[in-house]
Short mmCIF file of C-alpha atoms in Angstrom, two decimals:
data_model
loop_
_atom_site.label_atom_id
_atom_site.label_comp_id
_atom_site.label_asym_id
_atom_site.label_seq_id
_atom_site.Cartn_x
_atom_site.Cartn_y
_atom_site.Cartn_z
CA MET C 3 116.56 113.17 51.75
CA ASP C 4 113.57 111.59 53.50
CA GLU C 5 114.99 112.34 56.94
CA LYS C 6 115.79 115.92 55.98
CA LEU C 7 112.21 116.40 54.74
CA ILE C 8 110.87 115.03 57.98
CA VAL C 9 113.00 117.40 60.03
CA ARG C 10 111.80 120.39 57.95
CA LEU C 11 108.17 119.45 58.34
CA GLU C 12 108.59 118.97 62.12
CA SER C 13 110.28 122.43 62.33
CA ALA C 14 107.39 124.02 60.34
CA VAL C 15 104.79 122.39 62.56
CA ALA C 16 106.55 123.67 65.69
CA ARG C 17 106.55 127.23 64.29
CA LEU C 18 102.87 127.01 63.53
CA GLU C 19 102.07 125.81 67.05
CA ALA C 20 104.08 128.70 68.51
CA LEU C 21 102.17 131.21 66.44
CA SER C 22 98.78 129.69 67.41
CA SER C 23 99.56 130.09 71.12
CA GLY C 24 97.96 133.57 70.83
CA LEU C 25 98.16 136.46 73.24
CA GLY C 26 98.79 134.29 76.26
CA SER C 27 102.49 134.26 75.68
CA GLY C 28 102.78 138.04 75.58
CA ALA C 29 104.37 140.20 72.96
CA HIS C 30 106.56 137.31 71.68
CA GLY C 31 103.42 135.21 71.17
CA ILE C 32 101.90 137.80 68.87
CA GLY C 33 104.50 137.16 66.19
CA GLU C 34 106.21 139.54 63.88
CA GLU C 35 103.57 139.12 61.16
CA THR C 36 100.64 140.03 63.40
CA ALA C 37 102.48 142.97 65.08
CA SER C 38 103.33 144.37 61.64
CA ASP C 39 99.91 143.74 60.16
CA PRO C 40 98.78 146.94 58.36
CA SER C 41 95.44 146.97 60.31
CA ILE C 42 97.28 146.82 63.66
CA VAL C 43 99.75 149.44 62.64
CA ALA C 44 96.86 151.65 61.55
CA PHE C 45 95.22 151.17 64.91
CA ASP C 46 98.41 152.32 66.67
CA ASP C 47 98.36 155.38 64.42
CA LEU C 48 94.72 156.07 65.42
CA ILE C 49 95.62 155.92 69.08
CA GLY C 50 98.69 158.12 68.75
CA ARG C 51 97.10 160.63 66.49
CA TYR C 52 93.60 161.08 67.82
CA LEU C 53 93.57 159.61 71.35
CA GLY C 54 96.83 161.40 72.14
CA ARG C 55 95.15 164.71 71.55
CA VAL C 56 92.30 163.84 73.93
CA SER C 57 94.72 162.74 76.58
CA SER C 58 96.87 165.87 76.19
CA ALA C 59 93.79 168.11 76.84
CA ALA C 60 92.68 165.88 79.78
CA GLU C 61 96.13 166.23 81.42
CA LYS C 62 95.60 170.04 81.52
CA ILE C 63 92.08 169.65 83.06
CA GLY C 64 92.79 166.83 85.50
CA GLY C 65 90.27 165.38 88.01
CA GLN C 66 87.51 163.20 86.74
CA VAL C 67 88.02 164.27 83.15
CA LEU C 68 91.53 162.83 83.27
CA GLU C 69 90.23 159.75 84.99
CA VAL C 70 87.56 158.94 82.38
CA THR C 71 90.03 159.76 79.59
CA LYS C 72 92.47 157.15 80.88
CA ILE C 73 89.62 154.60 80.84
CA VAL C 74 88.86 155.54 77.22
CA GLN C 75 92.53 154.93 76.42
CA GLU C 76 92.39 151.61 78.26
CA VAL C 77 89.32 150.52 76.24
CA PHE C 78 91.12 151.35 72.98
CA ASN C 79 94.13 149.30 74.09
CA VAL C 80 91.84 146.39 74.94
CA GLN C 81 90.32 146.59 71.49
CA LYS C 82 93.74 146.42 69.89
CA GLU C 83 94.43 143.25 71.82
CA LEU C 84 91.08 141.82 70.65
CA LEU C 85 91.82 142.66 66.99
CA ILE C 86 95.14 140.83 67.34
CA LYS C 87 93.47 137.89 69.02
CA ALA C 88 90.80 137.70 66.31
CA LYS C 89 93.45 137.27 63.70
CA GLN C 90 94.72 134.18 65.54
CA THR C 91 91.36 132.73 66.57
CA GLN C 92 88.52 130.99 64.77
CA LYS C 93 85.18 132.78 64.73
CA PRO C 94 83.48 131.91 68.09
CA ASP C 95 79.88 130.93 68.80
CA LEU C 96 77.77 132.90 71.27
CA ALA C 97 79.35 131.38 74.33
CA GLY C 98 82.79 132.02 72.95
CA PHE C 99 81.81 135.63 71.95
CA SER C 100 80.88 136.46 75.49
CA GLU C 101 84.27 135.37 76.73
CA PHE C 102 85.96 137.09 73.85
CA LEU C 103 84.31 140.46 74.70
CA LYS C 104 84.61 140.11 78.45
CA PRO C 105 87.85 142.19 78.72
CA LEU C 106 86.15 145.06 76.86
CA ASN C 107 83.08 144.85 79.07
CA GLU C 108 85.07 144.96 82.30
CA VAL C 109 86.79 148.23 81.32
CA ILE C 110 83.54 149.84 80.11
CA MET C 111 81.90 148.99 83.40
CA LYS C 112 84.58 151.13 85.09
CA ALA C 113 83.59 154.05 82.92
CA ASN C 114 79.89 153.61 83.67
CA ALA C 115 80.53 153.59 87.35
CA LEU C 116 81.88 157.13 87.13
CA THR C 117 78.44 158.42 85.93
CA GLU C 118 76.48 156.80 88.81
CA GLY C 119 75.58 158.38 92.12
CA ARG C 120 75.55 162.11 92.74
CA ARG C 121 76.01 164.15 89.63
CA SER C 122 79.47 165.86 89.49
CA ASP C 123 80.48 169.14 87.94
CA TYR C 124 81.94 167.22 85.00
CA PHE C 125 78.84 165.00 84.35
CA ASN C 126 78.63 166.01 80.72
CA HIS C 127 82.29 165.11 80.20
CA LEU C 128 81.79 161.78 81.81
CA LYS C 129 78.60 160.94 79.80
CA SER C 130 80.20 162.04 76.53
CA ALA C 131 83.20 159.73 77.11
CA THR C 132 81.16 156.81 78.55
CA ASP C 133 78.50 156.88 75.89
CA SER C 134 81.03 157.12 73.13
CA LEU C 135 82.43 153.74 74.13
CA SER C 136 79.47 152.00 72.52
CA ALA C 137 81.04 152.77 69.16
CA LEU C 138 83.70 150.14 69.92
CA ALA C 139 81.03 147.44 69.73
CA TRP C 140 81.52 147.43 65.99
CA ILE C 141 83.83 144.51 66.70
CA ALA C 142 80.78 142.35 67.57
CA TYR C 143 79.38 142.69 64.00
CA THR C 144 79.09 139.15 62.53
CA GLY C 145 76.90 139.69 59.48
CA LYS C 146 73.57 141.13 58.21
CA GLU C 147 71.53 138.84 60.43
CA CYS C 148 73.28 139.80 63.71
CA GLY C 149 70.83 142.61 64.54
CA MET C 150 73.16 145.61 64.38
CA SER C 151 74.18 148.17 61.86
CA MET C 152 77.27 147.55 59.71
CA PRO C 153 80.54 148.68 61.47
CA ILE C 154 80.86 152.05 59.79
CA ALA C 155 77.24 153.02 60.40
CA HIS C 156 77.39 151.63 63.97
CA VAL C 157 80.31 153.99 64.81
CA GLU C 158 78.47 156.98 63.42
CA GLU C 159 75.21 156.14 65.15
CA SER C 160 76.86 155.45 68.45
CA TRP C 161 78.62 158.84 68.48
CA GLN C 162 75.32 160.65 68.07
CA MET C 163 74.27 159.65 71.59
CA ALA C 164 77.61 160.86 73.00
CA GLU C 165 77.49 164.09 70.96
CA PHE C 166 74.40 165.29 72.89
CA TYR C 167 76.59 165.64 76.01
CA ASN C 168 79.70 166.64 74.08
CA ASN C 169 77.90 169.63 72.68
CA LYS C 170 76.95 170.68 76.21
CA VAL C 171 80.65 170.76 77.12
CA LEU C 172 81.41 172.95 74.06
CA VAL C 173 78.64 175.42 74.97
CA GLU C 174 79.38 175.48 78.69
CA TYR C 175 83.07 176.19 78.36
CA LYS C 176 83.06 178.18 75.09
CA ASN C 177 84.08 181.40 76.80
CA LYS C 178 85.41 179.88 80.06
CA ASP C 179 88.28 177.38 79.41
CA PRO C 180 89.82 176.48 76.03
CA ASN C 181 91.13 173.19 77.50
CA HIS C 182 87.64 171.78 77.93
CA VAL C 183 86.67 172.94 74.43
CA GLU C 184 89.80 171.28 73.02
CA TRP C 185 88.97 168.04 74.89
CA ALA C 186 85.43 168.00 73.50
CA LYS C 187 86.56 168.68 69.92
CA ALA C 188 89.33 166.00 70.20
CA MET C 189 86.83 163.50 71.61
CA LYS C 190 84.60 163.89 68.61
CA GLU C 191 87.47 163.62 66.18
CA LEU C 192 88.56 160.38 67.86
CA TYR C 193 85.39 158.82 66.52
CA LEU C 194 84.54 161.01 63.55
CA PRO C 195 86.64 160.76 61.46
CA GLY C 196 89.13 158.70 63.57
CA LEU C 197 87.54 155.36 64.42
CA ARG C 198 85.05 155.59 61.54
CA ASP C 199 87.78 155.93 58.89
CA TYR C 200 89.85 153.24 60.52
CA VAL C 201 86.95 150.82 60.36
CA LYS C 202 86.07 151.88 56.84
CA ASN C 203 89.64 151.21 55.62
CA ASN C 204 90.34 148.05 57.54
CA TYR C 205 87.16 146.27 58.71
CA PRO C 206 84.14 147.51 56.74
CA LEU C 207 82.48 144.03 57.13
CA GLY C 208 83.53 143.38 60.78
CA PRO C 209 86.52 141.74 62.36
CA VAL C 210 88.64 139.29 60.49
CA TRP C 211 88.91 135.72 62.09
CA SER C 212 91.49 133.13 61.37
CA PRO C 213 89.96 130.06 59.66
CA THR C 214 93.05 127.99 60.72
CA GLY C 215 93.59 129.55 64.16
CA LYS C 216 92.88 128.05 67.56
CA PRO C 217 89.24 127.70 68.75
CA ALA C 218 87.90 130.56 70.84
CA ALA C 219 88.12 130.06 74.60
CA ALA C 220 84.83 128.92 76.14
CA PRO C 221 83.45 130.60 79.30
CA PRO C 222 83.89 128.88 82.68
CA LYS C 223 80.30 127.57 82.61
CA ALA C 224 79.73 125.95 79.27
CA PRO C 225 76.24 125.85 77.79
CA THR C 226 74.08 122.77 78.22
CA PRO C 227 75.39 119.96 75.96
CA GLY C 228 73.28 119.37 72.90
CA ALA C 229 71.55 122.77 73.12
CA PRO C 230 71.37 124.59 69.83
CA ALA C 231 73.72 127.49 69.46
CA PRO C 232 71.85 130.84 69.67
CA PRO C 233 72.46 133.47 67.02
CA PRO C 234 75.40 135.91 67.34
CA PRO C 235 75.01 138.78 69.85
CA PRO C 236 73.48 141.90 68.47
CA PRO C 237 74.92 145.11 70.10
CA ALA C 238 71.95 146.90 68.54
CA SER C 239 70.53 146.69 72.06
CA LEU C 240 73.14 149.22 73.04
CA PHE C 241 70.47 151.81 72.75
CA SER C 242 67.75 149.81 74.51
CA SER C 243 66.95 151.54 77.73
CA GLU C 244 64.72 148.85 79.25
CA SER C 245 64.79 145.08 79.64
CA SER C 246 61.75 143.13 80.59
CA GLN C 247 63.92 140.71 82.41
CA ALA C 248 66.62 142.69 84.08
CA SER C 249 69.50 140.65 85.45
CA SER C 250 70.00 142.93 88.50
CA SER C 251 68.15 145.55 90.56
CA ARG C 252 70.35 148.35 89.15
CA PRO C 253 69.88 148.83 85.40
CA LYS C 254 73.00 149.05 83.31
CA GLU C 255 73.36 151.53 80.48
CA GLY C 256 75.06 151.70 77.11
CA MET C 257 77.63 148.99 76.29
CA ALA C 258 77.34 147.60 79.84
CA ALA C 259 73.79 146.48 79.12
CA VAL C 260 74.90 144.74 75.96
CA PHE C 261 77.73 142.77 77.48
CA GLN C 262 75.66 141.93 80.55
CA GLU C 263 73.08 140.36 78.27
CA ILE C 264 75.75 138.53 76.26
CA SER C 265 77.46 137.24 79.37
CA SER C 266 74.23 135.98 80.85
CA GLY C 267 74.09 133.14 78.34
CA LYS C 268 70.37 133.93 77.48
CA PRO C 269 69.15 134.11 73.86
CA VAL C 270 70.31 137.47 72.60
CA THR C 271 66.79 138.68 71.78
CA THR C 272 65.67 138.41 75.44
CA GLY C 273 64.66 141.81 76.76
CA LEU C 274 64.61 143.55 73.41
CA ARG C 275 61.48 145.70 72.98
CA LYS C 276 59.82 145.01 69.66
CA VAL C 277 56.59 146.39 68.38
CA THR C 278 54.65 143.15 67.68
CA ASP C 279 51.29 142.88 65.87
CA ASP C 280 49.41 142.40 69.15
CA MET C 281 50.91 145.67 70.48
CA LYS C 282 49.50 147.80 67.62
CA THR C 283 46.40 149.66 68.38
CA LYS C 284 44.52 148.28 65.46
CA ASN C 285 44.83 144.75 66.85
CA ARG C 286 44.00 145.60 70.50
CA ALA C 287 40.42 145.34 71.79
CA ASP C 288 41.09 147.81 74.63
CA ARG C 289 42.22 150.62 72.33
CA THR C 290 40.71 152.63 69.50
CA GLY C 291 42.14 155.03 66.99
CA VAL C 292 40.34 157.93 68.55
CA VAL C 293 42.34 160.22 70.79
CA GLY C 294 40.84 159.87 74.28
CA ALA C 295 39.78 162.71 76.48
CA SER C 296 42.76 162.05 78.84
CA GLU C 297 45.15 162.74 76.04
CA LYS C 298 43.34 165.87 74.91
CA GLU C 299 43.27 167.23 78.51
CA GLY C 300 47.01 166.42 78.83
CA ARG C 301 47.93 169.74 77.24
CA THR C 302 46.13 171.85 79.83
CA SER C 303 46.02 169.73 82.92
CA SER C 304 48.52 170.22 85.73
CA ARG C 305 48.91 166.57 86.82
CA SER C 306 52.10 165.84 88.77
CA PHE C 307 54.43 163.08 87.71
CA SER C 308 53.46 161.05 90.83
CA LYS C 309 49.94 160.70 89.36
CA ALA C 310 51.11 159.89 85.82
CA GLY C 311 50.06 156.70 84.13
CA PRO C 312 52.32 153.78 83.16
CA PRO C 313 55.25 154.44 80.84
CA LYS C 314 54.61 153.83 77.14
CA LEU C 315 56.71 153.51 74.04
CA GLU C 316 54.45 152.08 71.31
CA LEU C 317 53.21 152.59 67.79
CA GLN C 318 49.44 153.22 67.53
CA MET C 319 47.48 152.43 64.39
CA GLY C 320 50.76 152.25 62.46
CA ARG C 321 50.80 156.07 62.31
CA LYS C 322 51.59 157.53 65.73
CA TRP C 323 54.46 156.75 68.06
CA VAL C 324 53.53 157.49 71.71
CA VAL C 325 56.20 158.05 74.28
CA GLU C 326 54.65 158.71 77.66
CA ASN C 327 55.60 158.96 81.32
CA GLN C 328 59.18 157.95 80.78
CA ILE C 329 61.18 159.05 83.89
CA GLY C 330 64.96 158.74 84.15
CA LYS C 331 65.36 156.81 80.78
CA LYS C 332 68.39 158.10 79.01
CA GLN C 333 68.36 155.66 76.05
CA LEU C 334 64.92 155.69 74.49
CA VAL C 335 65.06 154.99 70.77
CA ILE C 336 62.59 154.94 67.88
CA ASP C 337 64.40 153.45 64.94
CA ASP C 338 61.59 151.85 62.85
CA CYS C 339 59.76 154.92 61.58
CA ASP C 340 58.82 156.55 58.31
CA ALA C 341 57.81 159.96 56.94
CA LYS C 342 54.05 159.17 57.39
CA GLN C 343 54.29 158.66 61.05
CA SER C 344 54.20 161.26 63.96
CA VAL C 345 55.82 161.19 67.34
CA TYR C 346 54.06 162.38 70.48
CA VAL C 347 56.14 162.68 73.66
CA PHE C 348 54.16 163.39 76.77
CA GLY C 349 54.81 163.65 80.52
CA CYS C 350 58.45 162.51 80.33
CA LYS C 351 61.11 163.68 82.83
CA ASP C 352 64.89 163.41 82.95
CA SER C 353 64.99 161.29 79.87
CA VAL C 354 66.64 161.26 76.39
CA LEU C 355 64.86 160.09 73.22
CA GLN C 356 66.43 159.47 69.84
CA ILE C 357 64.36 159.32 66.64
CA GLN C 358 66.49 157.60 64.11
CA GLY C 359 64.64 158.31 60.87
CA LYS C 360 62.44 160.87 59.05
CA VAL C 361 58.98 161.42 60.55
CA ASN C 362 56.09 163.71 59.66
CA ASN C 363 55.65 165.61 62.97
CA ILE C 364 57.09 165.64 66.51
CA THR C 365 55.25 167.05 69.51
CA ILE C 366 56.94 167.32 72.92
CA ASP C 367 54.27 168.10 75.49
CA LYS C 368 54.40 168.68 79.25
CA CYS C 369 57.97 167.34 79.60
CA THR C 370 60.68 168.35 82.15
CA LYS C 371 64.47 168.05 81.70
CA MET C 372 63.84 166.11 78.46
CA GLY C 373 66.35 165.71 75.58
CA VAL C 374 65.11 164.79 72.13
CA LEU C 375 67.38 164.08 69.11
CA PHE C 376 65.86 163.64 65.70
CA ARG C 377 67.09 163.52 62.10
CA ASP C 378 64.48 164.91 59.74
CA VAL C 379 60.90 166.06 60.24
CA VAL C 380 58.54 166.76 57.29
CA ALA C 381 56.10 169.19 58.86
CA ALA C 382 57.15 170.63 62.22
CA CYS C 383 58.62 169.99 65.66
CA GLU C 384 56.34 171.41 68.41
CA ILE C 385 57.42 172.01 71.99
CA VAL C 386 54.54 172.96 74.34
CA ASN C 387 54.09 173.19 78.12
CA CYS C 388 57.62 172.10 78.83
CA ASN C 389 60.28 173.08 81.31
CA GLY C 390 64.08 172.76 80.69
CA VAL C 391 64.13 170.78 77.48
CA GLU C 392 66.89 170.32 74.87
CA VAL C 393 66.10 169.49 71.28
CA GLN C 394 68.64 168.69 68.61
CA CYS C 395 68.00 168.49 64.94
CA GLN C 396 70.60 166.55 62.95
CA GLY C 397 68.92 166.94 59.55
CA SER C 398 66.17 169.20 58.29
CA ALA C 399 63.16 170.81 59.97
CA PRO C 400 61.05 173.41 58.13
CA THR C 401 59.21 174.62 61.23
CA ILE C 402 59.93 174.60 64.94
CA SER C 403 57.43 176.04 67.42
CA VAL C 404 57.83 176.67 71.15
CA ASP C 405 54.75 177.45 73.12
CA ASN C 406 54.28 178.06 76.89
CA THR C 407 57.75 176.70 77.68
CA ALA C 408 60.37 177.87 80.17
CA GLY C 409 63.93 176.93 79.25
CA CYS C 410 64.55 175.45 75.85
CA GLN C 411 67.86 174.81 74.06
CA LEU C 412 67.61 174.20 70.35
CA TYR C 413 70.58 172.70 68.46
CA LEU C 414 70.33 173.16 64.74
CA SER C 415 72.32 171.47 61.96
CA LYS C 416 73.54 173.28 58.89
CA GLU C 417 70.58 171.67 56.95
CA SER C 418 68.03 173.23 59.42
CA LEU C 419 69.31 176.74 59.58
CA GLN C 420 66.56 177.88 57.34
CA ALA C 421 63.89 176.62 59.78
CA SER C 422 61.12 179.01 60.75
CA ILE C 423 61.11 179.23 64.61
CA THR C 424 57.93 180.47 66.28
CA THR C 425 57.74 181.21 69.99
CA ALA C 426 54.78 182.23 72.22
CA LYS C 427 54.50 182.66 75.95
CA SER C 428 57.96 181.20 76.43
CA SER C 429 61.15 182.27 78.21
CA GLU C 430 64.84 181.32 78.11
CA ILE C 431 64.92 180.09 74.51
CA ASN C 432 68.43 179.67 73.14
CA VAL C 433 69.30 178.46 69.67
CA LEU C 434 72.72 177.02 68.98
CA VAL C 435 74.02 176.84 65.43
CA PRO C 436 77.24 175.24 64.05
CA GLY C 437 80.14 177.51 63.13
CA ALA C 438 81.19 178.29 59.53
CA ALA C 439 84.25 175.98 59.72
CA PRO C 440 84.20 172.35 60.82
CA ASP C 441 86.30 173.13 63.88
CA ALA C 442 84.56 176.41 64.70
CA ASP C 443 82.62 176.81 67.97
CA TRP C 444 78.88 176.65 68.13
CA GLY C 445 77.19 179.99 68.13
CA GLU C 446 74.58 180.63 70.84
CA HIS C 447 71.69 183.03 70.21
CA ALA C 448 69.05 184.00 72.67
CA LEU C 449 65.60 184.54 71.27
CA PRO C 450 63.88 187.64 72.65
CA GLN C 451 61.02 187.19 75.11
CA GLN C 452 60.32 190.88 75.62
CA PHE C 453 59.09 193.34 73.02
CA ILE C 454 58.49 197.06 72.79
CA HIS C 455 55.27 198.31 71.19
CA VAL C 456 55.17 201.94 69.91
CA PHE C 457 52.05 203.55 68.32
CA LYS C 458 53.33 205.32 65.22
CA ASP C 459 51.64 206.61 62.04
CA GLY C 460 48.38 205.08 62.93
CA HIS C 461 49.56 201.60 63.93
CA PHE C 462 51.75 199.83 66.47
CA GLU C 463 55.34 198.99 65.62
CA THR C 464 56.76 196.12 67.60
CA THR C 465 60.48 195.51 68.10
CA PRO C 466 62.22 192.89 70.21
CA VAL C 467 64.29 193.93 73.24
CA SER C 468 67.89 193.29 72.39
CA HIS C 469 69.95 190.95 74.60
CA SER C 470 73.35 192.08 75.71
CA GLY C 471 76.21 189.75 76.54
CA GLY C 472 74.62 186.84 74.59
#
């Protein structure tokens, strides 16, 4: 009996060692239990149901749209491999995390490369697909102290950045090509509800690691022996557009910036922009709470961007967020705000700003080719002295005013359809509203810029000139 028992124990140990060999041994190394795990089966269903629809539309379009869609599919396949690997691996430290996420980083870098250089005719498609990939960073969530939103919220927040460009595709091809419209709609549904519901049902608290699995692989260059392990990597810096210590001359965007910081081996908080006490105006000797003359004159002066001052993104006196002279910054974010604060955006060009919270007032002044996304505003959103701006309200806004502006696209949510829109001395103002059904196209409405005045019955009657073909 003793010999038989020893043989059975040795057989059991051999089976456990075979299972712990991980993904390196291919499909046979995954094991039947892992391959049939409900969360892995559900991920296969996500790929087949939602990503298949995106790929089908991309096949009809071809070109760069098909190319970036194939990369999106590759990223999802890599995430599936990482989910399987996590089930067979112990939770890694920072060094192990960078090695674990490396395959995902490498594929996302390929997508980022498509958006660099000269802008193509499908730039909005490329940006929508590439920016959406930041949602897959939910797998890096390690707990409340890791510096990022919980997985479900992270997926939703990440898609908001991509939706800015996705909506442009919907508007541009609404009456031109249904294949592009189908691609954009399918891309959104891949994340909302696709990936969001998958994470909600399977990993609401982040990836599941094996307490008895093999240790995570260490990177080629191990950290200095004896050095304390830094905290887990926070992909919250996905939306950080600037780093005070850039690791290369060419700045990376989106997920690429996150993984580049993780792979560098630096403490994960390096480069993150935080509003510290010494940055606040009330604690700075060189600033006062009074609005200076230069700021007052900013509304009427005609200074060129070459003479603009240094870029700013700071909170003054705890009440006013100032975003000034930002040029070519696509991922500016204000996330620590409240309903008593205002936001003043001045002199920015070719940039995108996200305001992730309710604020009292938003003013966009003297900006060119600027995109602003905000959730809720208590008083009003004002657009003055601008050229070619796009503003999207994702919550409520009682009043929106456009003054002395040429070229303005306003995207309204269902909650903001009752907003009062005032225009003066402005041209090319278009308002886009969501359709009645969830899958319906956005409706585009041009606001009149010409009026007819007729003297009748002792007073003038003013009527707008109707727009045809709008």
